[in-house]
Coordinates of C-alpha atoms in Angstrom, one line a residue:
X294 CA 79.9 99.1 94.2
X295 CA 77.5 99.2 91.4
X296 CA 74.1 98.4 89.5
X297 CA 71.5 96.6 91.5
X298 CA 73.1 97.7 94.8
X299 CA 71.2 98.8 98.2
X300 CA 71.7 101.3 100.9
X301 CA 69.7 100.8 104.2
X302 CA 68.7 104.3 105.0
X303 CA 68.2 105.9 108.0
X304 CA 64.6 106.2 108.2
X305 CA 64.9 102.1 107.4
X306 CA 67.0 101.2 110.5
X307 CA 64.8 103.5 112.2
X308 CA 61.1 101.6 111.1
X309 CA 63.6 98.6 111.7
X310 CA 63.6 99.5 115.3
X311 CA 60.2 100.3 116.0
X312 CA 59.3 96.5 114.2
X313 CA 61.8 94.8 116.8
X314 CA 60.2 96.1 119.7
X315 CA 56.9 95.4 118.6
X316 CA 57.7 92.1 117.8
X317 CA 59.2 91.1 121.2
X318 CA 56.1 92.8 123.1
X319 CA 54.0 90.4 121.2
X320 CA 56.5 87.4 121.9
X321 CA 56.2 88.4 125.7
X322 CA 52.6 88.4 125.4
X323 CA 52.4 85.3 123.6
X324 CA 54.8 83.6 126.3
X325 CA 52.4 84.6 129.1
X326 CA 49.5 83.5 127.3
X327 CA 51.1 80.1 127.4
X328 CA 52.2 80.3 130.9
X329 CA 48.5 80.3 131.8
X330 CA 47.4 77.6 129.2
X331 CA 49.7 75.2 130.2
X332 CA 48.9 75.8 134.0
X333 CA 45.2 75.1 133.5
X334 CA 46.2 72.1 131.1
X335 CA 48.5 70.9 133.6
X336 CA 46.6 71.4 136.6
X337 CA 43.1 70.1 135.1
X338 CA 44.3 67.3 132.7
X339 CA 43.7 63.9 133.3
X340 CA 47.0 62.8 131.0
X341 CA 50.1 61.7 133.3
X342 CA 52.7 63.4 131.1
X343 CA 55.0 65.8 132.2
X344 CA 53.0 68.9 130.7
X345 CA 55.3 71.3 132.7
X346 CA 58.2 70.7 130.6
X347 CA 56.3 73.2 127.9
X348 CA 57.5 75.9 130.5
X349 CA 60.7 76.0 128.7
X350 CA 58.8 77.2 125.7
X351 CA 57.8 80.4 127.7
X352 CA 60.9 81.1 128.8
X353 CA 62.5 81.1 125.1
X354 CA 59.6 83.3 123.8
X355 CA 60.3 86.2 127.0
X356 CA 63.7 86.0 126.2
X357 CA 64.3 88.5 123.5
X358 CA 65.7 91.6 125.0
X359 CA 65.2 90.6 128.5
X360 CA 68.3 91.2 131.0
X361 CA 69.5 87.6 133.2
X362 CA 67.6 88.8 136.1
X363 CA 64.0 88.5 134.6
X364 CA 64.8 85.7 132.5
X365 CA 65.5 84.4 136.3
X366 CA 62.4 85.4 137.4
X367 CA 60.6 84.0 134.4
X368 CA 62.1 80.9 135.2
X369 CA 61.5 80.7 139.0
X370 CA 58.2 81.8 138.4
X371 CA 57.4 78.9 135.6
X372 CA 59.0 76.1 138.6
X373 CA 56.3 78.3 141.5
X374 CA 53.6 77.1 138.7
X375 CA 55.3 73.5 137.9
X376 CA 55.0 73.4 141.9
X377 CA 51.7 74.6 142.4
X378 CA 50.0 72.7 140.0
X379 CA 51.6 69.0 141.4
X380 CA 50.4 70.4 144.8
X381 CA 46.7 71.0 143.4
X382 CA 46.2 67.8 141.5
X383 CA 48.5 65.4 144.3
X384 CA 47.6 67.1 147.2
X385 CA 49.0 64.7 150.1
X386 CA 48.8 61.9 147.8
X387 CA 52.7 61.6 146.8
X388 CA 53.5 58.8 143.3
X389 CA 56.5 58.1 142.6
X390 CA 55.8 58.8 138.1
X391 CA 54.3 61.7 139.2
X392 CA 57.4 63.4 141.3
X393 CA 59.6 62.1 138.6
X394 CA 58.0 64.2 136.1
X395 CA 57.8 66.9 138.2
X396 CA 61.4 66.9 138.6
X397 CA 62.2 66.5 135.0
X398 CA 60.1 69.8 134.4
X399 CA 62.0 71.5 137.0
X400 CA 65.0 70.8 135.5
X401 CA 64.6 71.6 132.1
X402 CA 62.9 75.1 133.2
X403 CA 66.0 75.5 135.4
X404 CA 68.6 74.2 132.7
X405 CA 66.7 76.6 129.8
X406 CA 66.6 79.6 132.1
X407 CA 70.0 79.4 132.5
X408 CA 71.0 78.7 128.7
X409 CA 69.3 81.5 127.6
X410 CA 70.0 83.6 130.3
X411 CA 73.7 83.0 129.0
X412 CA 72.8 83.1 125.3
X413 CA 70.7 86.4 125.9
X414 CA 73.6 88.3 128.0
X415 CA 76.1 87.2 124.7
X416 CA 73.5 88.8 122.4
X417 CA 73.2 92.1 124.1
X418 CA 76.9 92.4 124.1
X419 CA 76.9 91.5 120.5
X420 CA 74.2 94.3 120.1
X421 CA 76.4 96.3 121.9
X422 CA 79.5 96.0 119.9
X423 CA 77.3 96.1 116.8
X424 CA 75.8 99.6 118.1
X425 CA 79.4 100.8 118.6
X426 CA 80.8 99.2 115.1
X427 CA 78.0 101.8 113.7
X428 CA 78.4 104.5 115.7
X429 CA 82.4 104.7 114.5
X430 CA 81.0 103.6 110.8
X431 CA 79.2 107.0 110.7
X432 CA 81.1 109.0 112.6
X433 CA 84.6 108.1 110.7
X434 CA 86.1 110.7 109.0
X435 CA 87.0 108.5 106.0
X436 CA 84.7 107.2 103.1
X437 CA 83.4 103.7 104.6
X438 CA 81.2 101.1 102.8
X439 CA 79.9 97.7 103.4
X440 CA 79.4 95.6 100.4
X441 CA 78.1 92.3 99.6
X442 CA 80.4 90.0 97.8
X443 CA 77.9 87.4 97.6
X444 CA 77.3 86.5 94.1
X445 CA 81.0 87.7 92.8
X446 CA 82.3 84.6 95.4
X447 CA 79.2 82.1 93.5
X448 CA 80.7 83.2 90.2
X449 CA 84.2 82.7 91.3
X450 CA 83.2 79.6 92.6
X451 CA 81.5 78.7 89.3
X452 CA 84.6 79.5 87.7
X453 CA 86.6 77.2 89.9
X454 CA 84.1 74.1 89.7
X455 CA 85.0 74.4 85.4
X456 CA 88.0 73.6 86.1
X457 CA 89.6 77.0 85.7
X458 CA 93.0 77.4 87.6
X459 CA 94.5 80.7 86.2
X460 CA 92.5 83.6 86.9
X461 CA 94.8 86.0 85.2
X462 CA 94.7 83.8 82.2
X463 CA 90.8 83.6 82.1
X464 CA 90.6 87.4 81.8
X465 CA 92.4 87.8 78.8
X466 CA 90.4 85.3 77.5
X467 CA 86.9 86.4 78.7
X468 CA 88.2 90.5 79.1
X469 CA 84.3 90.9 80.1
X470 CA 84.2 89.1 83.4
X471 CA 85.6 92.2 85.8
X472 CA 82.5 94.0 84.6
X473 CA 79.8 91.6 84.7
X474 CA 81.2 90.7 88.3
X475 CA 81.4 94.3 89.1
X476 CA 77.4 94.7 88.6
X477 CA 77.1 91.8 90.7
X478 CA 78.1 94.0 93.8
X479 CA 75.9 95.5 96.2
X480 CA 76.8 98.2 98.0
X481 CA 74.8 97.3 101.8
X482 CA 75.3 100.6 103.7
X483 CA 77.9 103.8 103.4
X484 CA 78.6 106.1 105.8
X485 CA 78.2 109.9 106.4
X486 CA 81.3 110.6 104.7
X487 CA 80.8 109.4 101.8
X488 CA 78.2 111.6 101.1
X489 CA 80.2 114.5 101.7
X490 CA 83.2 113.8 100.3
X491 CA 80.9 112.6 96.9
X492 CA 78.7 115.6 97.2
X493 CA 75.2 113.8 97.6
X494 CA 73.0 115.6 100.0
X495 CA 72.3 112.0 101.6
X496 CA 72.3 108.4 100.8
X497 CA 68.6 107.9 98.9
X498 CA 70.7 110.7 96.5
X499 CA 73.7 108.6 96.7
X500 CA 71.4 105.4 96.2
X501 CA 70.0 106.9 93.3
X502 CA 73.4 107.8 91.5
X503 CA 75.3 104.8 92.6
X504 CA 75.6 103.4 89.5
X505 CA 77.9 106.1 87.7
X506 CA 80.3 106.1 91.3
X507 CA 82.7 103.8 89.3
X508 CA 81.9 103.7 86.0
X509 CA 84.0 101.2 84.6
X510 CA 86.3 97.5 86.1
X511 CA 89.1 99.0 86.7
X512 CA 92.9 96.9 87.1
X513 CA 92.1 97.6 90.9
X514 CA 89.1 95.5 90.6
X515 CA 90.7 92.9 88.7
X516 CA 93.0 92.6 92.0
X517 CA 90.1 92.8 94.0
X518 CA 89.1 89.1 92.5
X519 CA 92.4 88.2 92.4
X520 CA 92.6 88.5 95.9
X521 CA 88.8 86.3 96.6
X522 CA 90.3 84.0 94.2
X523 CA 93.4 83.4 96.5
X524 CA 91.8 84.0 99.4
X525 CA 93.7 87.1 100.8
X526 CA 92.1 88.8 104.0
X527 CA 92.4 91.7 102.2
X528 CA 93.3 94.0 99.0
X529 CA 94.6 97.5 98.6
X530 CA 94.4 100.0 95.2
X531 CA 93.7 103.3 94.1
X532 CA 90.5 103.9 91.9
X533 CA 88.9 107.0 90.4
X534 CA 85.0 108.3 91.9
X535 CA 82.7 110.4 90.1
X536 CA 80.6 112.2 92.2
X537 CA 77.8 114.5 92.2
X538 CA 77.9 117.8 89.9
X539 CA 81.2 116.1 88.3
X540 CA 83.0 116.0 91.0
X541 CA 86.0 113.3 90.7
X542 CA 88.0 111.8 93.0
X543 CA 91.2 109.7 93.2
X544 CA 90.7 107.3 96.6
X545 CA 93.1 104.6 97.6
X546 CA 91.2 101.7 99.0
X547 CA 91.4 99.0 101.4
X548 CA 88.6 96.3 101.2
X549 CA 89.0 93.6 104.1
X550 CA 87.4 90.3 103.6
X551 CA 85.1 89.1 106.9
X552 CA 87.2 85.7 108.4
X553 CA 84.5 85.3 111.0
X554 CA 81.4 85.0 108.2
X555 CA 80.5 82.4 105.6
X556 CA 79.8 84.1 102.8
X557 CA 81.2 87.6 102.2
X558 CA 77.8 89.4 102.4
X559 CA 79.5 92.2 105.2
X560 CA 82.6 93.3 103.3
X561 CA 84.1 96.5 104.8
X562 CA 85.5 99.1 102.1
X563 CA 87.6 102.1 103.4
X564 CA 88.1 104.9 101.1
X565 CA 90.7 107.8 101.9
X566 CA 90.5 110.8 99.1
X567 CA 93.9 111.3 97.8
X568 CA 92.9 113.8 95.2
X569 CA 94.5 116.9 97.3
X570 CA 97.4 115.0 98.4
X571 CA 98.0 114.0 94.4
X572 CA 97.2 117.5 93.5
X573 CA 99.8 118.6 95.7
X574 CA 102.5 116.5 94.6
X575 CA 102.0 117.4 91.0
X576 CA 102.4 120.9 91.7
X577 CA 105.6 120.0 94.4
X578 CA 107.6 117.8 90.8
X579 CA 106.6 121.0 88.6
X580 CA 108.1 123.0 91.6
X581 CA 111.2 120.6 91.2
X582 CA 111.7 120.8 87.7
X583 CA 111.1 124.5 88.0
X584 CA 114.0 124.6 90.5
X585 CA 116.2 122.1 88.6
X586 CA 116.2 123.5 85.3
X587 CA 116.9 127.0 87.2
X588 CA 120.0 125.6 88.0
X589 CA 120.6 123.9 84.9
X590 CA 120.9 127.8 83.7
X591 CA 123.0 129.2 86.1
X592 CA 125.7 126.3 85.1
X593 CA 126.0 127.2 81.9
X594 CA 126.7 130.8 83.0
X595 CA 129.3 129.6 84.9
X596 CA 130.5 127.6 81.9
X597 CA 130.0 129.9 79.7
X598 CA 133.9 130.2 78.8
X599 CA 134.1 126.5 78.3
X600 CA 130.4 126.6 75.7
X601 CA 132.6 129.3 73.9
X602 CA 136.1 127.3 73.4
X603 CA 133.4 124.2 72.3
X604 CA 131.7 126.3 69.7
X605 CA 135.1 128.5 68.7
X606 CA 136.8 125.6 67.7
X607 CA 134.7 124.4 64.6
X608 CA 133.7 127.9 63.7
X609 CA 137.8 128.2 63.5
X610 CA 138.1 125.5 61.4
X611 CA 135.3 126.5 59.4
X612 CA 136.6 129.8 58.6
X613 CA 140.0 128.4 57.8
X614 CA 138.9 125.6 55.5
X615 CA 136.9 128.0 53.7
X616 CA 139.8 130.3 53.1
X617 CA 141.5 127.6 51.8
X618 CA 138.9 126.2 49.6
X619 CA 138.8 130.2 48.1
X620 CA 142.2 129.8 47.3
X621 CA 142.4 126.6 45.8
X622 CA 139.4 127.7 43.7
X623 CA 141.4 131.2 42.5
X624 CA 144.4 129.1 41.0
X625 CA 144.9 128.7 37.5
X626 CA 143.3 126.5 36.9
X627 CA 141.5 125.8 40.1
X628 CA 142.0 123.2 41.9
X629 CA 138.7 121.3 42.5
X630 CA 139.8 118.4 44.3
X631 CA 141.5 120.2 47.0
X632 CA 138.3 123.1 47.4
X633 CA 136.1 119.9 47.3
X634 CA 137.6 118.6 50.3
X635 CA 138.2 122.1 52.0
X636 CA 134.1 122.1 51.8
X637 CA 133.3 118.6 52.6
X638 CA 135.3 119.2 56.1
X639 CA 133.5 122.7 56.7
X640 CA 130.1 120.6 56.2
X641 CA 131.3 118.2 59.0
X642 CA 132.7 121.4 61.1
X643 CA 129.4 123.3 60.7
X644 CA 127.8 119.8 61.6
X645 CA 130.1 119.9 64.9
X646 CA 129.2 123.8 65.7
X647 CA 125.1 122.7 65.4
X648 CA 125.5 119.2 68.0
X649 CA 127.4 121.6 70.5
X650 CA 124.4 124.4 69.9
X651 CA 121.5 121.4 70.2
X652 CA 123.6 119.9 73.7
X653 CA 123.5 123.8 74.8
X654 CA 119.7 124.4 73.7
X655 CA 118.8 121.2 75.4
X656 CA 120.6 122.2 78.6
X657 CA 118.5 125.3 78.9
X658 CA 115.5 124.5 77.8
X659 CA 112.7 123.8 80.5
X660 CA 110.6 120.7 79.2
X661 CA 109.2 117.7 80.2
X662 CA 110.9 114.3 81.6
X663 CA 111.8 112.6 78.4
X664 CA 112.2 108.9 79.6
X665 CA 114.0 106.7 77.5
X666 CA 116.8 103.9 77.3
X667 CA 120.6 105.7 77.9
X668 CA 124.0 105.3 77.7
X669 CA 125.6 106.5 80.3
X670 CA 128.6 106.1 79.1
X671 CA 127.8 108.7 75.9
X672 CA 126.5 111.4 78.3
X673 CA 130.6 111.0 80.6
X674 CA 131.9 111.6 77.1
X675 CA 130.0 114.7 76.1
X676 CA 129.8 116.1 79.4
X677 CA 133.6 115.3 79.4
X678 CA 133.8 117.8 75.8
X679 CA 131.7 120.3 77.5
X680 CA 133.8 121.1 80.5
X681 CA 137.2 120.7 78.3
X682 CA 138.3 124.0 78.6
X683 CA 136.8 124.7 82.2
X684 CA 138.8 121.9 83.1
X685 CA 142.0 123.1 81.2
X686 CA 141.4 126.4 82.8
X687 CA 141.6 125.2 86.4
X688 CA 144.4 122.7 85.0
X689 CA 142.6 119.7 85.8
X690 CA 143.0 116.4 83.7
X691 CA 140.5 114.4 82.9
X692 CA 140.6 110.3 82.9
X693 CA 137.9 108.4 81.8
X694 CA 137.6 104.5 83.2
X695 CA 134.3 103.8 81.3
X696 CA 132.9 100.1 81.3
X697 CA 132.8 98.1 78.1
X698 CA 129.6 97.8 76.5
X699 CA 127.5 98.6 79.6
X700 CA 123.9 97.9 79.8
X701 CA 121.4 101.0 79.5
X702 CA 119.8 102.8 82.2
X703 CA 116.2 104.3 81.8
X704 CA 116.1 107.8 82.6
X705 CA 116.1 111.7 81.3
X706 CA 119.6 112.3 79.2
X707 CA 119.5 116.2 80.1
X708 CA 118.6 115.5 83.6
X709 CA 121.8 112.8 84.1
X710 CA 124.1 115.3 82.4
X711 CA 122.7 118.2 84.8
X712 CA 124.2 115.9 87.6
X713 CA 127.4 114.8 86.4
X714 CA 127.8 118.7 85.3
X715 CA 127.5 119.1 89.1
X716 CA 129.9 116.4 90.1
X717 CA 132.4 117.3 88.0
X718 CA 132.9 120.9 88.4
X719 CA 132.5 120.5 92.3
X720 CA 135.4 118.0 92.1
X721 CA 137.2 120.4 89.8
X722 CA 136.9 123.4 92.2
X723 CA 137.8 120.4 95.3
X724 CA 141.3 120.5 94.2
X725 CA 141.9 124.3 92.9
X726 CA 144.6 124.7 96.4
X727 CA 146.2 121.2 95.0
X728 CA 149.5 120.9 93.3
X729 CA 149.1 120.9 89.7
X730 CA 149.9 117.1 89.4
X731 CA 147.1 115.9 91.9
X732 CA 144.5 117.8 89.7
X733 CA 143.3 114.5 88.6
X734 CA 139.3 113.9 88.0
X735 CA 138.7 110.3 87.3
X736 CA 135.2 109.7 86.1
X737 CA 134.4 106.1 86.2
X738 CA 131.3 103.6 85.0
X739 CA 130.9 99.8 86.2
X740 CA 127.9 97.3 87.1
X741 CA 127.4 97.0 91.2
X742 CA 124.9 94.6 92.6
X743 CA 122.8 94.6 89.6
X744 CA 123.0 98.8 89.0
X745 CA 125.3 100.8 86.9
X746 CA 127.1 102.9 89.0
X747 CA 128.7 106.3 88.2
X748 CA 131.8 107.5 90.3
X749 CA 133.2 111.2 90.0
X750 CA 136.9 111.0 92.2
X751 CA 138.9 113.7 92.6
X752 CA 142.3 114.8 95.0
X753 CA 141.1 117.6 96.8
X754 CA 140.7 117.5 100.4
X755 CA 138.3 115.7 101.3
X756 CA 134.5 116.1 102.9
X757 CA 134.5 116.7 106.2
X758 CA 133.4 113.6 108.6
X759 CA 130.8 116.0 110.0
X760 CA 129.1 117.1 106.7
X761 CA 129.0 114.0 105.1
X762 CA 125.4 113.0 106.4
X763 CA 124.0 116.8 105.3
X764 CA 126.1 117.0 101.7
X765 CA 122.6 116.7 99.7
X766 CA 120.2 118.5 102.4
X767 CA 118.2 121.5 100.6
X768 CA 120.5 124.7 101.1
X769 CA 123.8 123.3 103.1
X770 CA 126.8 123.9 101.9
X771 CA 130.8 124.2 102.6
X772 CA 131.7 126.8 100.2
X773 CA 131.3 130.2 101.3
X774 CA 130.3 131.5 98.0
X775 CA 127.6 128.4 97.5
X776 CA 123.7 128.1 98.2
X777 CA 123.8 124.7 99.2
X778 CA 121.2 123.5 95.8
X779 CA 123.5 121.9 93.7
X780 CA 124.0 118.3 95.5
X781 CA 120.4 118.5 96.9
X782 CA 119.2 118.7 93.3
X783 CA 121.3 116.1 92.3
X784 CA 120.2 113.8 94.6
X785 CA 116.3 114.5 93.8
X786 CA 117.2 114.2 89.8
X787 CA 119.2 110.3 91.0
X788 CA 116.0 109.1 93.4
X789 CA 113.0 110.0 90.7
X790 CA 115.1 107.7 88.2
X791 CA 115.1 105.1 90.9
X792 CA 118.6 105.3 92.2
X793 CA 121.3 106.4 94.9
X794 CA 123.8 108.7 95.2
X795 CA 126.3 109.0 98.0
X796 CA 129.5 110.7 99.2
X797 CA 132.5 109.4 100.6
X798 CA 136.7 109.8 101.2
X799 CA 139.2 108.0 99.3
X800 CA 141.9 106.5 101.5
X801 CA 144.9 108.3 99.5
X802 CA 142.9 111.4 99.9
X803 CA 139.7 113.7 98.2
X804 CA 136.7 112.5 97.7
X805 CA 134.3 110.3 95.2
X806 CA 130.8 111.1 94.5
X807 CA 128.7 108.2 93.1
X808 CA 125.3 107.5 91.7
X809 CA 123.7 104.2 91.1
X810 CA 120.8 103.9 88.7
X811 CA 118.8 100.6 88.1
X812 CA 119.5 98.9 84.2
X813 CA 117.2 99.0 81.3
X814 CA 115.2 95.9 81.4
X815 CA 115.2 94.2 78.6
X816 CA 112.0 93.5 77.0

């Protein structure tokens, strides 16, 4: 795939062609030249050697894209001249030496006819694949190459006679080697599709800019040697292409190492452009955040009573510690201890008001993935504070059965609080027909197989046995009054961090709602 590499034109193949055909016309003529020389030598010669057996010689040099019938003809003709020349130098006269080695020319022109009769039939049907093989190779609708791995396998094998045994280990010694090996690829022949999809106008253009097509050894090629190195069939990656007029492409490729060859001189590279397909899932995650933080917005509308009894109950305090602290400071004499305190506590108060303002600012605010190690166990807590009095309101109590010390998860704290948000309000509205002493939410952490796992139970009335399989499909909901987006968003926000979420019935009744998120590795 890079400097010092060839591509066999058209117009090659082509003089190619013309050069083969020539080159069996002359064989042919050559063979009946000899026909006739070894006639008269055989027939006018004095030696008692079995001359005819030169026939076979003939019959190999009219071989080359002959069919089996004149090959057979080639051959019976050869035994007519074996024949005729015994009869014009024996006539009547009949010697034993002299049948013998008659016979023995016979049947090696008999025994040769038929070998490369065989061996010429198995060659046109190689052609004949070989013919097909290109005609798909050019007509395929993906990028196709075929390289020559050559001299990348004699420096691998270099490599291997030093006494080196870890690759891996070997490149971060010698960080140069993917390159160098890279150069020592040569690209043998690319197909029609390559050129269009690269934007050359054909392959001398492409031949001529080669060299910038991959610029750089990338970690795919590094797998690439990996893979010669343990002898895989073959290797898959993704790579970027710079084409003409800087055009750039993202392929994924699939090289296959030939099992039926030596040397890996006819190694077939199949490129598929995944630029549009990449371009069109970028847009599809903006179109997902777009649609989750959207909803992210209309829940706090609907909490909007709850956000104010958050944020009333530190500016209360703060108002009343300052009136205090006024009055302390009025007496006669003041009294500074007590006003010190009053203000110390609306410091922490006013510090309480701004972490419920930056939870609500962070809610609403549209902004990137921020990735990082969480405690899931901190975001059941504040979510827990921010739905108090929604919760109060619908006269639900709140448990909390959170796991000691659990591991972290990796993941986006305001996109994990946007689904237990959802979880906890649905279960909250589950049990609004419930008497006022089943209005229990239980919100629940724990490790499961290896994930920490996040259950929101409530006592409603369940989800019916026929919706449970469509509960996070796009736009399906049982609530008159719902469009059917919160669960499904849920369930996107769960599987981009790697995770599951499902739906179920408890046994003594209502439901549980769980997510399970791999752990923070360690590092």
């Amino acid at each position: 795939m890079q400097r010092g590499s060839m591509v066999m034109t058209v117009a090659e193949r082509l003089r190619a062609g013309v050069s083969s055909q020539i080159a069996a016309r002359a064989r042919k003529a050559a063979a009946l030249a000899l026909a006739v020389a070894i006639f008269l030598y055989d027939t006018l010669a004095t030696q008692t050697v079995a001359v005819a057996v030169l026939y076979v010689v003939v019959v190999v040099l009219f071989a080359s894209r002959a069919s089996r019938n004149a090959l057979h003809v080639v051959g019976g003709l050869c035994a007519a001249l074996t024949v005729a020349s015994f009869v014009l130098v024996h006539g009547a006269t009949v010697q034993d030496g002299s049948v013998v080695r008659m016979l023995v020319s016979l049947s090696a022109i008999a025994l040769t006819t038929i070998l490369v009769a065989r061996n010429e039939a198995a060659s046109q049907v190689i052609a004949a694949s070989e013919a097909r093989f290109r005609q798909i190779f050019e007509s395929a609708g993906v990028m196709l190459w075929e390289e020559d791995y050559s001299d990348v396998r004699a420096m691998l094998d270099d490599l291997r006679a030093r006494g080196v045994e870890d690759l891996c280990a070997y490149f971060e010694r010698h960080p140069d080697f993917p390159a160098r090996a890279l150069g020592r690829v040569r690209i043998v022949d690319a197909n029609a599709a390559t050129m269009e999809s690269l934007g050359f106008a054909d392959k001398a253009a492409f031949l001529a800019a080669h060299s910038s097509v991959i610029a750089e050894a990338s970690t795919a090629f590094t797998r690439v040697l990996q893979a010669m190195w343990g002898g895989l069939p073959e290797v898959r990656g993704r790579a970027i292409l710079n084409g003409a007029g800087g055009r750039q492409l993202s392929v994924q490729f699939i090289i296959t190492f030939p099992s039926d060859r030596p040397a890996p001189d006819r190694v077939l590279v199949s490129l598929s452009d995944m630029t549009a397909f990449e371009k069109a899932q970028d847009e599809l995650v903006a179109s997902q955040r777009t649609l989750t933080h959207l909803s992210r917005l209309t829940t706090l509308g609907e909490l909007s009573a709850s956000i104010a009894h958050e944020l009333n109950q530190p500016l209360s305090a703060i108002m009343l510690n300052g009136e205090g602290s006024l009055r302390f400071l009025s007496l006669d004499p003041p009294d500074i201890g007590e006003a010190r305190d009053g203000l110390r506590q609306m410091v922490c108060d006013a510090d309480r008001a701004s972490q419920v303002i930056k939870r609500i600012r962070d809610l609403s605010r549209k902004t990137n993935r921020s990735m990082e190690p969480v405690d899931l166990n901190v975001v059941v807590a504040q979510t827990g504070r921010l739905l108090e009095h929604d919760l109060q309101r619908h006269r639900v109590v709140l448990r909390l059965d959170l796991a000691e010390n659990p591991p972290l998860v990796r993941g986006d704290r305001i996109e994990l609080q946007q689904v237990l948000i959802n979880l906890m309000v649905n279960a909250a509205q589950a049990m609004s027909d419930q008497a006022p002493e089943r209005r229990v939410l239980t919100v629940a952490t724990g490790l499961n197989d290896g994930r920490l796992r996040v259950s929101v139970r409530d006592h409603g009335a369940g989800v019916p046995i026929d919706a449970l399989d469509q509960l996070f499909d796009a736009f399906y909901t049982t609530r008159s009054e719902g469009m059917g987006m919160g669960l499904a968003i849920c369930r996107s926000i769960v599987e981009s961090h790697g995770g599951q979420i499902m739906a179920g019935n408890l046994a003594q009744g209502g439901a549980e709602f769980a997510f399970a998120l791999p752990v923070e590795t360690v590092q």
